[in-house]
Amino acid sequence: MALEFSKTAEIKQTPRANKALKAPFSLSVKRVKNEDIQLFTEQLALMLETGTDLHTSLGALAKQTQNPAMQTVIEDVYEGVENGKSFAQSLAQHPEVFSQTYVGLVKASEEGGYLYRVLEHIYEMDKQQEEVRTTITVSYTHLRAHET
């Protein structure tokens, strides 16, 4: 049995296998990792720096992305930009992926006309944060190993 939504937002039940009902609600979808965001940010900055427009860049990145969850996010951002939203507004629709800081910096850079430079800085900051996180994790693990 699957659900069908009519134009009046009324829920109708259609005869289908129960398996079909479970598929859209699966929790086994890959999540977006920090590495996915870093790669997206780096590649987008490079494409914009070379003169590729934002819309074309997002379309290309959506096709190239390996992580299905990140691909869905990029496609949604692409559609938002295509429908007249700003890049920052489109990113803000995904707070589970893009932080308020990320969105705020993008918004300011859109208004100032230097988006690719800010994306480069965001990428560098994220890379440094990841290095610090790794160093702390390794140090903590090393410390715990010597305590026993």
PDB file of C-alpha atoms in Angstrom:
ATOM      1  CA  MET A   1       0.000   0.000   0.000  1.00  0.00           C
ATOM      2  CA  ALA A   2       1.495   3.395  -0.997  1.00  0.00           C
ATOM      3  CA  LEU A   3       0.348   6.914  -0.302  1.00  0.00           C
ATOM      4  CA  GLU A   4      -0.812   9.249  -3.034  1.00  0.00           C
ATOM      5  CA  PHE A   5      -1.269  12.970  -2.502  1.00  0.00           C
ATOM      6  CA  SER A   6      -3.979  14.741  -4.433  1.00  0.00           C
ATOM      7  CA  LYS A   7      -3.974  18.458  -5.209  1.00  0.00           C
ATOM      8  CA  THR A   8      -6.109  19.130  -2.150  1.00  0.00           C
ATOM      9  CA  ALA A   9      -3.461  17.544   0.110  1.00  0.00           C
ATOM     10  CA  GLU A  10      -5.825  14.680   0.840  1.00  0.00           C
ATOM     11  CA  ILE A  11      -4.055  11.379   1.413  1.00  0.00           C
ATOM     12  CA  LYS A  12      -5.322   8.457  -0.618  1.00  0.00           C
ATOM     13  CA  GLN A  13      -4.195   4.876  -0.299  1.00  0.00           C
ATOM     14  CA  THR A  14      -3.320   3.055  -3.479  1.00  0.00           C
ATOM     15  CA  PRO A  15      -2.841  -0.690  -3.685  1.00  0.00           C
ATOM     16  CA  ARG A  16       0.875  -1.409  -3.903  1.00  0.00           C
ATOM     17  CA  ALA A  17       3.221  -3.681  -2.097  1.00  0.00           C
ATOM     18  CA  ASN A  18       4.107  -2.670   1.470  1.00  0.00           C
ATOM     19  CA  LYS A  19       7.716  -2.629   0.322  1.00  0.00           C
ATOM     20  CA  ALA A  20       6.978   0.417  -1.842  1.00  0.00           C
ATOM     21  CA  LEU A  21       5.692   2.296   1.196  1.00  0.00           C
ATOM     22  CA  LYS A  22       8.885   1.700   3.151  1.00  0.00           C
ATOM     23  CA  ALA A  23      11.356   2.724   0.428  1.00  0.00           C
ATOM     24  CA  PRO A  24      10.844   6.524   0.513  1.00  0.00           C
ATOM     25  CA  PHE A  25      11.208   6.590   4.278  1.00  0.00           C
ATOM     26  CA  SER A  26      14.435   4.616   4.478  1.00  0.00           C
ATOM     27  CA  LEU A  27      16.958   5.812   7.025  1.00  0.00           C
ATOM     28  CA  SER A  28      19.820   4.097   5.240  1.00  0.00           C
ATOM     29  CA  VAL A  29      20.517   7.126   3.032  1.00  0.00           C
ATOM     30  CA  LYS A  30      24.135   8.233   3.140  1.00  0.00           C
ATOM     31  CA  ARG A  31      24.668  11.422   5.036  1.00  0.00           C
ATOM     32  CA  VAL A  32      26.703  14.363   3.806  1.00  0.00           C
ATOM     33  CA  LYS A  33      30.175  14.287   5.316  1.00  0.00           C
ATOM     34  CA  ASN A  34      32.488  17.209   5.935  1.00  0.00           C
ATOM     35  CA  GLU A  35      34.737  15.928   3.132  1.00  0.00           C
ATOM     36  CA  ASP A  36      31.802  16.187   0.700  1.00  0.00           C
ATOM     37  CA  ILE A  37      31.217  19.814   1.682  1.00  0.00           C
ATOM     38  CA  GLN A  38      34.925  20.608   1.409  1.00  0.00           C
ATOM     39  CA  LEU A  39      35.149  19.063  -2.051  1.00  0.00           C
ATOM     40  CA  PHE A  40      32.014  20.894  -3.182  1.00  0.00           C
ATOM     41  CA  THR A  41      33.356  24.207  -1.868  1.00  0.00           C
ATOM     42  CA  GLU A  42      36.796  23.739  -3.429  1.00  0.00           C
ATOM     43  CA  GLN A  43      35.466  22.673  -6.831  1.00  0.00           C
ATOM     44  CA  LEU A  44      32.840  25.419  -6.935  1.00  0.00           C
ATOM     45  CA  ALA A  45      35.446  28.059  -6.084  1.00  0.00           C
ATOM     46  CA  LEU A  46      37.710  26.793  -8.878  1.00  0.00           C
ATOM     47  CA  MET A  47      34.916  26.754 -11.425  1.00  0.00           C
ATOM     48  CA  LEU A  48      33.791  30.272 -10.512  1.00  0.00           C
ATOM     49  CA  GLU A  49      37.375  31.532 -10.596  1.00  0.00           C
ATOM     50  CA  THR A  50      37.764  30.254 -14.156  1.00  0.00           C
ATOM     51  CA  GLY A  51      34.698  32.215 -15.229  1.00  0.00           C
ATOM     52  CA  THR A  52      32.049  29.486 -15.209  1.00  0.00           C
ATOM     53  CA  ASP A  53      28.732  30.905 -14.051  1.00  0.00           C
ATOM     54  CA  LEU A  54      27.165  29.686 -10.801  1.00  0.00           C
ATOM     55  CA  HIS A  55      24.231  27.882 -12.418  1.00  0.00           C
ATOM     56  CA  THR A  56      26.440  25.907 -14.815  1.00  0.00           C
ATOM     57  CA  SER A  57      28.908  25.117 -12.026  1.00  0.00           C
ATOM     58  CA  LEU A  58      26.191  23.749  -9.745  1.00  0.00           C
ATOM     59  CA  GLY A  59      24.781  21.619 -12.560  1.00  0.00           C
ATOM     60  CA  ALA A  60      28.188  20.125 -13.314  1.00  0.00           C
ATOM     61  CA  LEU A  61      28.933  19.455  -9.638  1.00  0.00           C
ATOM     62  CA  ALA A  62      25.572  17.754  -9.146  1.00  0.00           C
ATOM     63  CA  LYS A  63      26.394  15.345 -11.967  1.00  0.00           C
ATOM     64  CA  GLN A  64      29.936  14.652 -10.698  1.00  0.00           C
ATOM     65  CA  THR A  65      29.198  14.158  -7.002  1.00  0.00           C
ATOM     66  CA  GLN A  66      29.580  10.569  -5.790  1.00  0.00           C
ATOM     67  CA  ASN A  67      27.604  10.815  -2.532  1.00  0.00           C
ATOM     68  CA  PRO A  68      23.864  10.521  -3.340  1.00  0.00           C
ATOM     69  CA  ALA A  69      22.917  12.661  -0.316  1.00  0.00           C
ATOM     70  CA  MET A  70      25.249  15.467  -1.405  1.00  0.00           C
ATOM     71  CA  GLN A  71      24.040  15.139  -4.975  1.00  0.00           C
ATOM     72  CA  THR A  72      20.459  15.668  -3.800  1.00  0.00           C
ATOM     73  CA  VAL A  73      21.503  18.767  -1.852  1.00  0.00           C
ATOM     74  CA  ILE A  74      23.399  20.237  -4.819  1.00  0.00           C
ATOM     75  CA  GLU A  75      20.480  19.525  -7.161  1.00  0.00           C
ATOM     76  CA  ASP A  76      18.139  21.301  -4.750  1.00  0.00           C
ATOM     77  CA  VAL A  77      20.488  24.302  -4.519  1.00  0.00           C
ATOM     78  CA  TYR A  78      20.735  24.293  -8.332  1.00  0.00           C
ATOM     79  CA  GLU A  79      16.931  24.359  -8.641  1.00  0.00           C
ATOM     80  CA  GLY A  80      16.690  27.164  -6.096  1.00  0.00           C
ATOM     81  CA  VAL A  81      19.142  29.306  -8.050  1.00  0.00           C
ATOM     82  CA  GLU A  82      17.370  28.394 -11.288  1.00  0.00           C
ATOM     83  CA  ASN A  83      14.060  29.549  -9.773  1.00  0.00           C
ATOM     84  CA  GLY A  84      15.434  32.961  -8.786  1.00  0.00           C
ATOM     85  CA  LYS A  85      16.636  32.413  -5.223  1.00  0.00           C
ATOM     86  CA  SER A  86      20.065  33.666  -4.296  1.00  0.00           C
ATOM     87  CA  PHE A  87      22.803  31.097  -3.768  1.00  0.00           C
ATOM     88  CA  ALA A  88      22.799  31.862  -0.032  1.00  0.00           C
ATOM     89  CA  GLN A  89      19.018  31.424   0.201  1.00  0.00           C
ATOM     90  CA  SER A  90      19.298  28.077  -1.578  1.00  0.00           C
ATOM     91  CA  LEU A  91      22.095  26.932   0.752  1.00  0.00           C
ATOM     92  CA  ALA A  92      20.084  28.049   3.796  1.00  0.00           C
ATOM     93  CA  GLN A  93      17.418  25.486   2.876  1.00  0.00           C
ATOM     94  CA  HIS A  94      19.919  22.831   4.032  1.00  0.00           C
ATOM     95  CA  PRO A  95      21.004  23.793   7.574  1.00  0.00           C
ATOM     96  CA  GLU A  96      21.981  20.172   8.219  1.00  0.00           C
ATOM     97  CA  VAL A  97      24.717  20.585   5.580  1.00  0.00           C
ATOM     98  CA  PHE A  98      25.649  24.274   5.442  1.00  0.00           C
ATOM     99  CA  SER A  99      26.259  26.128   8.698  1.00  0.00           C
ATOM    100  CA  GLN A 100      24.922  29.611   9.405  1.00  0.00           C
ATOM    101  CA  THR A 101      28.491  30.881   9.108  1.00  0.00           C
ATOM    102  CA  TYR A 102      28.878  29.281   5.667  1.00  0.00           C
ATOM    103  CA  VAL A 103      25.576  30.748   4.471  1.00  0.00           C
ATOM    104  CA  GLY A 104      26.335  34.167   5.982  1.00  0.00           C
ATOM    105  CA  LEU A 105      29.731  34.381   4.314  1.00  0.00           C
ATOM    106  CA  VAL A 106      28.239  33.337   0.982  1.00  0.00           C
ATOM    107  CA  LYS A 107      25.498  35.960   1.335  1.00  0.00           C
ATOM    108  CA  ALA A 108      28.000  38.723   2.034  1.00  0.00           C
ATOM    109  CA  SER A 109      30.216  37.635  -0.853  1.00  0.00           C
ATOM    110  CA  GLU A 110      27.277  37.526  -3.291  1.00  0.00           C
ATOM    111  CA  GLU A 111      26.436  41.093  -2.400  1.00  0.00           C
ATOM    112  CA  GLY A 112      30.087  42.144  -2.728  1.00  0.00           C
ATOM    113  CA  GLY A 113      30.759  40.221  -5.931  1.00  0.00           C
ATOM    114  CA  TYR A 114      33.637  38.072  -4.705  1.00  0.00           C
ATOM    115  CA  LEU A 115      32.007  34.680  -4.189  1.00  0.00           C
ATOM    116  CA  TYR A 116      34.879  32.497  -5.384  1.00  0.00           C
ATOM    117  CA  ARG A 117      37.363  34.185  -3.029  1.00  0.00           C
ATOM    118  CA  VAL A 118      35.136  33.614  -0.018  1.00  0.00           C
ATOM    119  CA  LEU A 119      34.575  30.000  -1.052  1.00  0.00           C
ATOM    120  CA  GLU A 120      38.350  29.558  -1.192  1.00  0.00           C
ATOM    121  CA  HIS A 121      38.626  30.956   2.345  1.00  0.00           C
ATOM    122  CA  ILE A 122      35.802  28.737   3.602  1.00  0.00           C
ATOM    123  CA  TYR A 123      37.557  25.727   2.086  1.00  0.00           C
ATOM    124  CA  GLU A 124      40.859  26.636   3.779  1.00  0.00           C
ATOM    125  CA  MET A 125      39.134  27.194   7.141  1.00  0.00           C
ATOM    126  CA  ASP A 126      37.317  23.859   6.915  1.00  0.00           C
ATOM    127  CA  LYS A 127      40.543  22.097   5.979  1.00  0.00           C
ATOM    128  CA  GLN A 128      42.348  23.609   8.986  1.00  0.00           C
ATOM    129  CA  GLN A 129      39.472  22.683  11.304  1.00  0.00           C
ATOM    130  CA  GLU A 130      39.604  19.109  10.033  1.00  0.00           C
ATOM    131  CA  GLU A 131      43.367  18.977  10.681  1.00  0.00           C
ATOM    132  CA  VAL A 132      42.860  20.261  14.238  1.00  0.00           C
ATOM    133  CA  ARG A 133      40.051  17.748  14.807  1.00  0.00           C
ATOM    134  CA  THR A 134      42.278  14.915  13.556  1.00  0.00           C
ATOM    135  CA  THR A 135      45.202  16.049  15.720  1.00  0.00           C
ATOM    136  CA  ILE A 136      43.019  16.183  18.826  1.00  0.00           C
ATOM    137  CA  THR A 137      41.527  12.754  18.095  1.00  0.00           C
ATOM    138  CA  VAL A 138      44.950  11.176  17.543  1.00  0.00           C
ATOM    139  CA  SER A 139      46.373  12.853  20.645  1.00  0.00           C
ATOM    140  CA  TYR A 140      43.448  11.722  22.772  1.00  0.00           C
ATOM    141  CA  THR A 141      43.680   8.172  21.441  1.00  0.00           C
ATOM    142  CA  HIS A 142      47.435   8.130  22.089  1.00  0.00           C
ATOM    143  CA  LEU A 143      46.925   9.469  25.614  1.00  0.00           C
ATOM    144  CA  ARG A 144      44.214   6.877  26.391  1.00  0.00           C
ATOM    145  CA  ALA A 145      46.423   4.073  25.071  1.00  0.00           C
ATOM    146  CA  HIS A 146      49.228   5.022  27.483  1.00  0.00           C
ATOM    147  CA  GLU A 147      46.888   5.251  30.476  1.00  0.00           C
ATOM    148  CA  THR A 148      46.099   1.566  30.396  1.00  0.00           C
TER     149      THR A 148
END
